[in-house]
Coordinates of C-alpha atoms in Angstrom, one line a residue:
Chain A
X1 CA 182.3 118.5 42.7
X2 CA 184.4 117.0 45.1
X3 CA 187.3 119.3 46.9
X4 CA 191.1 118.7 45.8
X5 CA 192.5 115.5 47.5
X6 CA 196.0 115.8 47.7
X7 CA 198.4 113.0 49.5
X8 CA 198.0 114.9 52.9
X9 CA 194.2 114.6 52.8
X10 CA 194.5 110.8 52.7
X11 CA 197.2 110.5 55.2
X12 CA 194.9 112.5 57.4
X13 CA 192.1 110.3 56.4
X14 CA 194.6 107.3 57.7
X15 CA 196.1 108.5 61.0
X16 CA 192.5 109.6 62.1
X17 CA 191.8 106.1 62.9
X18 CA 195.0 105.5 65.4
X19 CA 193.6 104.9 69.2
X20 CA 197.0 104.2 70.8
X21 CA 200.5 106.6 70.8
X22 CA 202.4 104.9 67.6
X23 CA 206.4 104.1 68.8
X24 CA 208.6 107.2 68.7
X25 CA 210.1 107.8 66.2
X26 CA 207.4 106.0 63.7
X27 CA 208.3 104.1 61.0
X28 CA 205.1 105.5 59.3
X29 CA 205.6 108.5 56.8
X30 CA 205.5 109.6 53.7
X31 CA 208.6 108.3 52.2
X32 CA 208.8 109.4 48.2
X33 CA 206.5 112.2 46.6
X34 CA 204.7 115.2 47.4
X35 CA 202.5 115.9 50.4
X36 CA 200.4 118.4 48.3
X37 CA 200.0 116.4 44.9
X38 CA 196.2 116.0 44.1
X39 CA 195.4 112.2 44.4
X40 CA 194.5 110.4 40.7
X41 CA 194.5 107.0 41.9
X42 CA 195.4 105.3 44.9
X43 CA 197.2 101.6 45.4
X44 CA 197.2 99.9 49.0
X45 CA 199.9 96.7 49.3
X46 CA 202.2 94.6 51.4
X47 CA 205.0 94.9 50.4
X48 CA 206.0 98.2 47.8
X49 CA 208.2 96.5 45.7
X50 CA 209.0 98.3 42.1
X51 CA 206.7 96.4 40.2
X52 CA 203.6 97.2 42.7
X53 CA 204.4 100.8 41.8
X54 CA 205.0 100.9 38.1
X55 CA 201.4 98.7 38.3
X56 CA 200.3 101.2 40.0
X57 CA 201.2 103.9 37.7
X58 CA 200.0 102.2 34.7
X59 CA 196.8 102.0 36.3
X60 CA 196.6 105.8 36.8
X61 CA 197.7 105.9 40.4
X62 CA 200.1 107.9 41.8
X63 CA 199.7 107.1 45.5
X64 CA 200.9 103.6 46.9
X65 CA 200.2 102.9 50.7
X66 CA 202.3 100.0 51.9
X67 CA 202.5 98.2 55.2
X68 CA 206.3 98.0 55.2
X69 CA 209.3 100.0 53.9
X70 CA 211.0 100.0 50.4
X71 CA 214.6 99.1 51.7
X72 CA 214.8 95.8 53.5
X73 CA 214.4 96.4 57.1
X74 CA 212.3 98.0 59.4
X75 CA 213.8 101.1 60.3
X76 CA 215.6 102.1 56.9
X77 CA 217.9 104.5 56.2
X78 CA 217.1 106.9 53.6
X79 CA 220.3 109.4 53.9
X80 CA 222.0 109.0 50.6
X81 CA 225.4 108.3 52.2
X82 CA 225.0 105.1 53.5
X83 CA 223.0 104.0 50.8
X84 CA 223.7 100.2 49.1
X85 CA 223.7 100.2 45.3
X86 CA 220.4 98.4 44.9
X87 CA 218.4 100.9 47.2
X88 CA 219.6 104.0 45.0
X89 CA 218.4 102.3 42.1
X90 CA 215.3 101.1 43.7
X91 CA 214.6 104.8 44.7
X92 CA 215.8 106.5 41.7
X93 CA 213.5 104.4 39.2
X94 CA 210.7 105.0 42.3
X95 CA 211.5 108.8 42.2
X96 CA 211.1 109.1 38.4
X97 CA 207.3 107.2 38.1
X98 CA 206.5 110.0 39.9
X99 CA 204.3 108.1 42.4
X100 CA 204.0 108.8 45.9
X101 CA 204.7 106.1 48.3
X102 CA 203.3 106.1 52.2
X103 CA 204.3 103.9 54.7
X104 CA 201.1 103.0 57.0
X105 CA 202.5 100.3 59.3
X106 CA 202.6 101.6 63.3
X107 CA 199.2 103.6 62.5
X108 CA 196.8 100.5 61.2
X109 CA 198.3 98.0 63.7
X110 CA 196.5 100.9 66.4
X111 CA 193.1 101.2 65.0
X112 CA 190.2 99.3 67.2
X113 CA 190.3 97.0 66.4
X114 CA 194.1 96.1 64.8
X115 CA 193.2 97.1 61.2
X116 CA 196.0 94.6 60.0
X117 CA 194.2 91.4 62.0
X118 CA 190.8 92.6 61.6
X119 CA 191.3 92.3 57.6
X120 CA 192.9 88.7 58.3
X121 CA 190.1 87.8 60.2
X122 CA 187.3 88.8 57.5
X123 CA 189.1 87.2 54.7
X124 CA 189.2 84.1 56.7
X125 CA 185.4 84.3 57.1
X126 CA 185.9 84.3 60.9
X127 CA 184.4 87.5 61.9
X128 CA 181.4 86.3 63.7
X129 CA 183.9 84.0 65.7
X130 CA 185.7 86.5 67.7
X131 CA 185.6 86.4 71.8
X132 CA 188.3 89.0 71.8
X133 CA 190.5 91.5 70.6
X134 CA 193.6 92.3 72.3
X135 CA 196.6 94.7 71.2
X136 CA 198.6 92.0 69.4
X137 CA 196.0 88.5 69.0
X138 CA 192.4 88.4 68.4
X139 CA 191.1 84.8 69.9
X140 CA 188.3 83.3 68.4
X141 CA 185.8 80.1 68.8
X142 CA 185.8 78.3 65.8
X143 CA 183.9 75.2 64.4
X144 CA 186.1 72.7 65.9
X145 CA 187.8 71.0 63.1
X146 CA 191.2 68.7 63.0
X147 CA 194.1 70.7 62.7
X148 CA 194.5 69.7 59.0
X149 CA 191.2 70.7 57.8
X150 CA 191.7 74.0 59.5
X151 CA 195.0 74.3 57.2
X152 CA 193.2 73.7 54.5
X153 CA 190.3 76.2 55.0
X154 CA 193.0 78.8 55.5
X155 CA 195.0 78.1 52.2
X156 CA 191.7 78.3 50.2
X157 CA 190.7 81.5 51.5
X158 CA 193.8 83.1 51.5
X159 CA 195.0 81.7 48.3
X160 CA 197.9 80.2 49.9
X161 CA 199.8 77.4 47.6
X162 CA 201.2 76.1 51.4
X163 CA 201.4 76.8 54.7
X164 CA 203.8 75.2 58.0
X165 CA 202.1 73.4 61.0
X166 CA 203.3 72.2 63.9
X167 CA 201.3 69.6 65.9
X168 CA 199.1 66.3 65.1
X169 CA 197.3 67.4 61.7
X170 CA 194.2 65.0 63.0
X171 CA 194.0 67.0 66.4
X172 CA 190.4 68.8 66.8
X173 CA 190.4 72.3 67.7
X174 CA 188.4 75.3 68.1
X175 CA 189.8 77.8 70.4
X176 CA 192.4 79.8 68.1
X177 CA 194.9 82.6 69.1
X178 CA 195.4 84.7 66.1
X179 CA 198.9 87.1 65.4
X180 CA 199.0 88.7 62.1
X181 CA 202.9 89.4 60.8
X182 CA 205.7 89.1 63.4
X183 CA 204.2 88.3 66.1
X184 CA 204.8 84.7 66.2
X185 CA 207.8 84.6 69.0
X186 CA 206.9 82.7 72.4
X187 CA 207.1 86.1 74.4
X188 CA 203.3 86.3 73.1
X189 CA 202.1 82.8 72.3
X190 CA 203.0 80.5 74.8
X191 CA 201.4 82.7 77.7
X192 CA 198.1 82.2 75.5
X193 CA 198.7 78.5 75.3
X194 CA 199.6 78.3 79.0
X195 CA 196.4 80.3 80.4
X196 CA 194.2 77.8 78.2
X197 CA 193.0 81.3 75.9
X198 CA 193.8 79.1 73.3
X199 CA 195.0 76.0 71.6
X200 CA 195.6 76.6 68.6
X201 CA 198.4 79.3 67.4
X202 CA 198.0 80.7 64.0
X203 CA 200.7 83.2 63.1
X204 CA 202.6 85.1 60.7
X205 CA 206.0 84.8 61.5
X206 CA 208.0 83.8 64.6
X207 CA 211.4 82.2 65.4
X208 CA 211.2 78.6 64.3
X209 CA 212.6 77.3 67.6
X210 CA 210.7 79.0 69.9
X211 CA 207.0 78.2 69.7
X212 CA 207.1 75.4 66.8
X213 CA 208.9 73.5 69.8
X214 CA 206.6 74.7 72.4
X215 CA 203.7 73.0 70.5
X216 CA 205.6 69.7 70.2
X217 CA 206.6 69.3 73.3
X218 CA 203.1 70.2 74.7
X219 CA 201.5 67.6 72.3
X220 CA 203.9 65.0 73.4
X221 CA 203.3 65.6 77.3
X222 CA 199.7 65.4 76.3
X223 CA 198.7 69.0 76.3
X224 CA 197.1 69.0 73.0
X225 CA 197.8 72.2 71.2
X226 CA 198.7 73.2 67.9
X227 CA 200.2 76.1 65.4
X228 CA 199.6 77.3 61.8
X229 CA 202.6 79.1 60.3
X230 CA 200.6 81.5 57.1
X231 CA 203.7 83.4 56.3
X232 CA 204.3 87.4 57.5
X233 CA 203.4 88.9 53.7
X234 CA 200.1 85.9 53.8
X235 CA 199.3 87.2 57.3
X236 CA 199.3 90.9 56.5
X237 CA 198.2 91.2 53.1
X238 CA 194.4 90.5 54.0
X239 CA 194.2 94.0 56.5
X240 CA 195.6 95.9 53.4
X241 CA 193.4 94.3 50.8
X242 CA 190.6 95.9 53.6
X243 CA 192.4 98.7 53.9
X244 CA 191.5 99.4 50.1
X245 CA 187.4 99.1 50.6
X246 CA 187.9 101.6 53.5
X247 CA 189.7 104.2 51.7
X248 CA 186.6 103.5 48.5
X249 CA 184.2 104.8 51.0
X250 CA 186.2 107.6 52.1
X251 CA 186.9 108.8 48.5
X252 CA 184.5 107.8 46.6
X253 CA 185.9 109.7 43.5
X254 CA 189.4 108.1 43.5
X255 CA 189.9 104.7 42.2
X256 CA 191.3 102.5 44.8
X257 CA 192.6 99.3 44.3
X258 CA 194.7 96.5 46.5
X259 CA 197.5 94.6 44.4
X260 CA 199.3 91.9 45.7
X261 CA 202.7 91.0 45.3
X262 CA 204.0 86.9 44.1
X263 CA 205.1 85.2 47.2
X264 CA 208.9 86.2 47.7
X265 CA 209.9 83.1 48.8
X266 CA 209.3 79.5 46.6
X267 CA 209.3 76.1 48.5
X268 CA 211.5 73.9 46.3
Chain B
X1 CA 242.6 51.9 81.4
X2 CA 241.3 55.4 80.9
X3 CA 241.2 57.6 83.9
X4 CA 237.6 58.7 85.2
X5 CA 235.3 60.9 82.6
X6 CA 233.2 63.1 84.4
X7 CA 230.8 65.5 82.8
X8 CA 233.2 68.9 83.9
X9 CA 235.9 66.9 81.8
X10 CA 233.7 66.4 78.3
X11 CA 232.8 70.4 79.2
X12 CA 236.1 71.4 79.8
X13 CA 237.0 69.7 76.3
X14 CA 234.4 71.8 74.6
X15 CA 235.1 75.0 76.1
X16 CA 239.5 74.7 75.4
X17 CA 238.6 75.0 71.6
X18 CA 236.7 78.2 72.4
X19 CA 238.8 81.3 70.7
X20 CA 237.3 84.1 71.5
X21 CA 235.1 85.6 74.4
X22 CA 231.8 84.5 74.8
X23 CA 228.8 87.0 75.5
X24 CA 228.6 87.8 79.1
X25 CA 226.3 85.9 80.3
X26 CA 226.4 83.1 78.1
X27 CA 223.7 80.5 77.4
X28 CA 226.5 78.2 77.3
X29 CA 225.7 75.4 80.7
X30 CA 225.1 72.3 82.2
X31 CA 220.9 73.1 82.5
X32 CA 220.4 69.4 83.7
X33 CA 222.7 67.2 86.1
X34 CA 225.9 66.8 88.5
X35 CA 229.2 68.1 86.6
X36 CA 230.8 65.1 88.8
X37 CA 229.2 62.4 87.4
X38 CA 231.0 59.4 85.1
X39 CA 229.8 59.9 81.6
X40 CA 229.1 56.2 80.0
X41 CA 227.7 57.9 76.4
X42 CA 227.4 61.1 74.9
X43 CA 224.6 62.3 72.5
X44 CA 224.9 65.4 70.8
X45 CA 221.8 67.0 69.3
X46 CA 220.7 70.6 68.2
X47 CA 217.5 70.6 69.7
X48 CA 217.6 68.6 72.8
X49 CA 213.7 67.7 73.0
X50 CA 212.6 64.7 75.6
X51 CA 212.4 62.4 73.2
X52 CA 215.7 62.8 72.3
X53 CA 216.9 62.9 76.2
X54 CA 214.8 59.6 76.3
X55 CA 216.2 58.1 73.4
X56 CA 219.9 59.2 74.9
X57 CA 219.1 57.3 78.2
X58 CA 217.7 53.9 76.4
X59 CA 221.0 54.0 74.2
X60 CA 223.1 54.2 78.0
X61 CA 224.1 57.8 77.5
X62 CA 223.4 59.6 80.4
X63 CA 225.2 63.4 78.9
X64 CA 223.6 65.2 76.0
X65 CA 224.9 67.8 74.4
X66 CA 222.2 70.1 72.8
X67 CA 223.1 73.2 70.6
X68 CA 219.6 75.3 71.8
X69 CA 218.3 75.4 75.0
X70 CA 215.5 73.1 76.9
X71 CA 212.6 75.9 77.3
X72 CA 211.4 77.7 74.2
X73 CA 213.5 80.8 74.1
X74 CA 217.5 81.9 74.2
X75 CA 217.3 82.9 77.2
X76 CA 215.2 81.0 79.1
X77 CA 214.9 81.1 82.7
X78 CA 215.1 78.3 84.7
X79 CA 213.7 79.9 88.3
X80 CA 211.0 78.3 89.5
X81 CA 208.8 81.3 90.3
X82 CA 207.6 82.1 86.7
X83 CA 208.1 78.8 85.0
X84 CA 205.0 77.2 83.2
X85 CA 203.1 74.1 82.9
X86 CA 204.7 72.9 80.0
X87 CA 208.6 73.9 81.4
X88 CA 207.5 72.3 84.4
X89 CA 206.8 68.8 83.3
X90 CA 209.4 68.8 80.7
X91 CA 212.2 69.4 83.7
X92 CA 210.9 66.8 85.8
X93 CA 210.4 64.1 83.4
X94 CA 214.2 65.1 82.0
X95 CA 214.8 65.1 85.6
X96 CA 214.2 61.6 86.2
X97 CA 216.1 60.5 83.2
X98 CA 219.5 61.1 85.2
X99 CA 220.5 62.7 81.7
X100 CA 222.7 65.9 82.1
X101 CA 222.3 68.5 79.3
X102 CA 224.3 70.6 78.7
X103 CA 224.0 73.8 76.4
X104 CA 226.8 74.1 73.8
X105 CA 225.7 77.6 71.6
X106 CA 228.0 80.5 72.2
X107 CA 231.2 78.2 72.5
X108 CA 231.0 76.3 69.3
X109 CA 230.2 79.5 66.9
X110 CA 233.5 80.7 68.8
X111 CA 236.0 77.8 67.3
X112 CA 238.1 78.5 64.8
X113 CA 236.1 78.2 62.3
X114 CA 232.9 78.1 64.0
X115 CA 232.3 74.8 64.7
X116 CA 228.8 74.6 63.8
X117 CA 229.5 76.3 60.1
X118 CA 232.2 74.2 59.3
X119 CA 230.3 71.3 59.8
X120 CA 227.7 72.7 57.5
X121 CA 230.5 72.7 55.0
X122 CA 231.1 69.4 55.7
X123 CA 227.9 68.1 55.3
X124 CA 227.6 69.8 51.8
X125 CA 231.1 68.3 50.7
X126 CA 232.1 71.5 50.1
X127 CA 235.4 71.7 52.3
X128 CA 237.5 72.5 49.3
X129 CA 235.5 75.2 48.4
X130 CA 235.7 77.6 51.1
X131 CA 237.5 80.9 50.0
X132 CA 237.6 82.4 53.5
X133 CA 236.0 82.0 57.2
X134 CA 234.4 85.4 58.8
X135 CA 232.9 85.1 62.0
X136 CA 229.5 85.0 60.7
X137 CA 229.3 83.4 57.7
X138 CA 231.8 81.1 55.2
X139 CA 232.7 82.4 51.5
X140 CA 233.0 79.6 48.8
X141 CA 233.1 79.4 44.8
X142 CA 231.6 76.3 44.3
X143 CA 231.3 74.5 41.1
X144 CA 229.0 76.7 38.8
X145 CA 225.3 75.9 38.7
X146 CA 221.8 76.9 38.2
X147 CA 220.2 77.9 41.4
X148 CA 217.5 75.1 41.2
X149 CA 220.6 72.5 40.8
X150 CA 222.5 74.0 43.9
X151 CA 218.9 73.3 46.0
X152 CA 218.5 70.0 45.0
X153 CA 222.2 69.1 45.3
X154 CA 221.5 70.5 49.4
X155 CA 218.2 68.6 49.9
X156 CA 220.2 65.4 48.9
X157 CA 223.3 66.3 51.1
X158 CA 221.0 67.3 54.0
X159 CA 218.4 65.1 53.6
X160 CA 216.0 67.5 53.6
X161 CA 212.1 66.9 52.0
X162 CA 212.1 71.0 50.7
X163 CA 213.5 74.3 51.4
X164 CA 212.9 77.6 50.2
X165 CA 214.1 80.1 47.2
X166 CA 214.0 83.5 46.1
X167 CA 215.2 85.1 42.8
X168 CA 215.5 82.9 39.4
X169 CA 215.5 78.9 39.5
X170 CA 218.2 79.0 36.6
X171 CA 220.0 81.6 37.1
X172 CA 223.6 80.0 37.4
X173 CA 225.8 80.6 40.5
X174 CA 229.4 80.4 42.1
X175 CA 229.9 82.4 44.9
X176 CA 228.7 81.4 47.5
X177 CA 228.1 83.3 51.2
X178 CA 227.2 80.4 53.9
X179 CA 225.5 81.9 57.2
X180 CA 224.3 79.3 59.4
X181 CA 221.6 79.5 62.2
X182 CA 219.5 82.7 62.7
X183 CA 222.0 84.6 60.4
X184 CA 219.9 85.2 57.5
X185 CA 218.8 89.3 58.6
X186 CA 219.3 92.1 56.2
X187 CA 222.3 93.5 58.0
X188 CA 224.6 90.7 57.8
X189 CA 223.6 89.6 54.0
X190 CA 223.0 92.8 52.1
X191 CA 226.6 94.2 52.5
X192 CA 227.8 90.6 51.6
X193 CA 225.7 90.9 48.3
X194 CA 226.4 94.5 48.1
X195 CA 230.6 94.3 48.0
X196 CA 229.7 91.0 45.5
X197 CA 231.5 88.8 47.9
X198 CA 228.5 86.8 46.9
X199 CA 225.9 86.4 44.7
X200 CA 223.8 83.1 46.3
X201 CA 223.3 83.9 49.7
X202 CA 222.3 80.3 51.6
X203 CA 220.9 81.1 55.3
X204 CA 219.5 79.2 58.1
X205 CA 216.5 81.9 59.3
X206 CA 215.8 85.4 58.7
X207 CA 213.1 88.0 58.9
X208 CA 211.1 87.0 55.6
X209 CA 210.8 90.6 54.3
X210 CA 214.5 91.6 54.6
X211 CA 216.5 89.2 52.5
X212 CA 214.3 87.3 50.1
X213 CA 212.9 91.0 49.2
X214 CA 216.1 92.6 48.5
X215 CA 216.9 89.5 46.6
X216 CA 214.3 89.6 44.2
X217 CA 214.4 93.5 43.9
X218 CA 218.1 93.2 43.0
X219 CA 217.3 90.1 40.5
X220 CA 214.7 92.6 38.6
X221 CA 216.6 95.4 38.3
X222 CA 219.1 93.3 36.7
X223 CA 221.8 92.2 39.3
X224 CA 221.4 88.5 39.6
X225 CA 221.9 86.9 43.2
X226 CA 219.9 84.6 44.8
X227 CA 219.0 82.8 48.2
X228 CA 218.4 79.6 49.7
X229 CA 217.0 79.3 53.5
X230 CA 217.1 76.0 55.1
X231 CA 215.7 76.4 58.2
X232 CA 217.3 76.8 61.6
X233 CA 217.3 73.3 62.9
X234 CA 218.4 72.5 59.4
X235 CA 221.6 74.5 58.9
X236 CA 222.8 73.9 62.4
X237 CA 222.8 69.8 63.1
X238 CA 225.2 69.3 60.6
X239 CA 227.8 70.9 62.8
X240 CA 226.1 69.2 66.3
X241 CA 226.5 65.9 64.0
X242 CA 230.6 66.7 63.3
X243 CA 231.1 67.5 66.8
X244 CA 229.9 63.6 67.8
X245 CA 232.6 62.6 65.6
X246 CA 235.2 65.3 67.2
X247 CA 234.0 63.8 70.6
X248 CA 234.6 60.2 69.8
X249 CA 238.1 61.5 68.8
X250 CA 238.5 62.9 72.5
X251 CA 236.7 60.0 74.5
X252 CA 237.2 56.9 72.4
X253 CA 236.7 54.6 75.5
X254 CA 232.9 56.6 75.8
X255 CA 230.0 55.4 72.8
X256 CA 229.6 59.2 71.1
X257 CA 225.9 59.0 68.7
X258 CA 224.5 62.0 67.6
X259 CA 220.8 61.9 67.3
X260 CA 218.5 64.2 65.2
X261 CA 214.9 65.6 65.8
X262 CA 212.1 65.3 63.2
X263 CA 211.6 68.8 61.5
X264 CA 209.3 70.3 63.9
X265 CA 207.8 72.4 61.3
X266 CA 206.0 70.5 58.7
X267 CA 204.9 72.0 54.9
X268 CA 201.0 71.4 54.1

């Protein structure tokens, strides 16, 4: 018979993977429910919104690990004063499905490699392509394909309905700069494009004029380079479906599934 | 005859409507060319790209007006030590143009209204339906409508081929909060939502996971609001587009055009 797993045990489990110092504070923690409840069932997702959780507990689960927060921005407040009207509710109807809730953002983005981009780069079927991992990109060698049929290949493996590019959709390319969630600003890409590391951007999310604009000016000048927007919850998602298999091995007597949230944003 | 136009005379128009102080420093100046030479055209743009520079110096306007900045980032640098390839050539070949550029960001969001939100307005023929100008975002009731109706209405007005929704298609709206540009975060709309100044927030950008999330939470639990993001580029030409026509007001003896980019992101 197995010893008691309580929530602790599998946050331990968690934070024994981190290989760098996580920011200070972190935004990691345990952020509803009971360090010391034994585990029945455990949930890994994007994004924890209320109906991941009551899925969740009608599946028998009562602990959800989520890459980001439950109240709309990074660092969120929990003190009840400043609290908006939605987020009480949200917590409230959390608090009473009694299921814990864990925040593993800071701590997965430090394993070695990035646990976040190493799941993105399985589910894309790119794992034997990788020159390098670094901090915030991993760059690969891929079959050189056009930029469209690259698009493509991403949107069937991910199960994408669409995705944004920037650059000529018939350009060929094979050296690929990849930045899972929001890591798309120019800060980080265009030295990659600059030293030649890579060609082709694919990221989560960046600022739309910074390295979008980047890529078409390059492509006009003549420096042929290109970028594939997936989407921050599409980029992420992937490390926590992974992050699921993991945590089967660890426990092998909890159930442990990944669920995955509708896109929350529609193109019209 | 008209006395001599100079390039400090068109900036010294654009800075008098200015009412309130600018952030020190400013992104607001002339990035390209002599403040002392004789303007024969003006081009206003938001994003002032080379081939927008080049399509200003084949119509005979040798001043353009851009909203963002020439390099990539808000605040670019423009020292030669650290500049790259791709900043590099694009100076030069500006350069040769004999186009000046100047940056007008800071200034316009600092008319009364903001300049660059009013002209959004404009665009969306919705003048007599503002309720009240704040700094950072316009309050309307508009005519009642289901959400998808008050997207399609905005394609047609902005001639836009998509944009992108969260909460319900047909869920009907009124109340309208307007934030133009990269406007869209959390902080600024939640409390707008929150006090039920508005129920249909309509942004530029934002962090994905902030708004669109709390929007759909909030549409599940039962308060129903919803959102519409243009795009950056998107929600801020209108008001490059109405400053042309403020310009041509000015200078009427000097051919005004305003020119717009191709979306530089494209949906696949």
């Amino acid at each position: 018979m197995n010893p008691l797993t309580t929530v602790q045990t599998v946050i331990d489990a968690l934070t024994a993977n981190i290989t760098a110092a996580r920011p200070e504070p972190t935004v990691d923690k345990l952020l509803i429910g009971d360090p010391n409840a034994p585990v029945s069932g455990i949930v890994t997702t994007f994004m924890p919104t209320l109906s991941i959780a009551r899925q969740a507990a009608s599946l028998g689960a009562n602990l959800v690990i989520g890459h980001e927060g439950l109240f709309f921005s990074h660092h969120e407040r929990l003190d009840g004063s400043s609290e908006g009207e939605i987020e009480r509710i949200k917590r409230q109807q959390l608090e009473a499905l009694e299921v814990a809730i864990f925040r593993l953002h800071d701590g997965i983005h430090r394993y070695s490699p990035d646990g976040i981009t190493e799941g993105l780069v399985a589910k894309l079927g790119w794992s034997d392509h990788v020159r390098e991992y670094r901090p915030e990109a991993c760059l690969l060698d891929i079959p050189s394909a056009p930029l469209r049929d690259i698009a493509e290949e991403i949107k069937t493996r991910l199960g994408l309905a669409c995705l944004r590019i920037s650059g000529r959709p018939e350009t060929v390319f094979s050296r690929v700069a990849l930045l899972a969630g929001y890591r798309g600003g120019g800060t980080l890409t265009i030295p990659l494009l600059e030293s030649k590391d890579a060609d082709l951007v694919i990221y989560g999310e960046g600022p739309e004029w910074e390295t979008p604009e980047y890529v078409r000016e390059a492509a006009r000048i003549g420096r042929q380079c290109g970028l594939i927007v997936l989407g921050h919850a599409e980029s992420e998602d992937p490390g926590m479906e992974r992050l699921a298999e993991s945590l089967s091995g660890l426990f092998p007597h909890i159930p442990v599934r990944h669920l995955r949230e509708e896109a929350s944003l529609r193109i019209l």
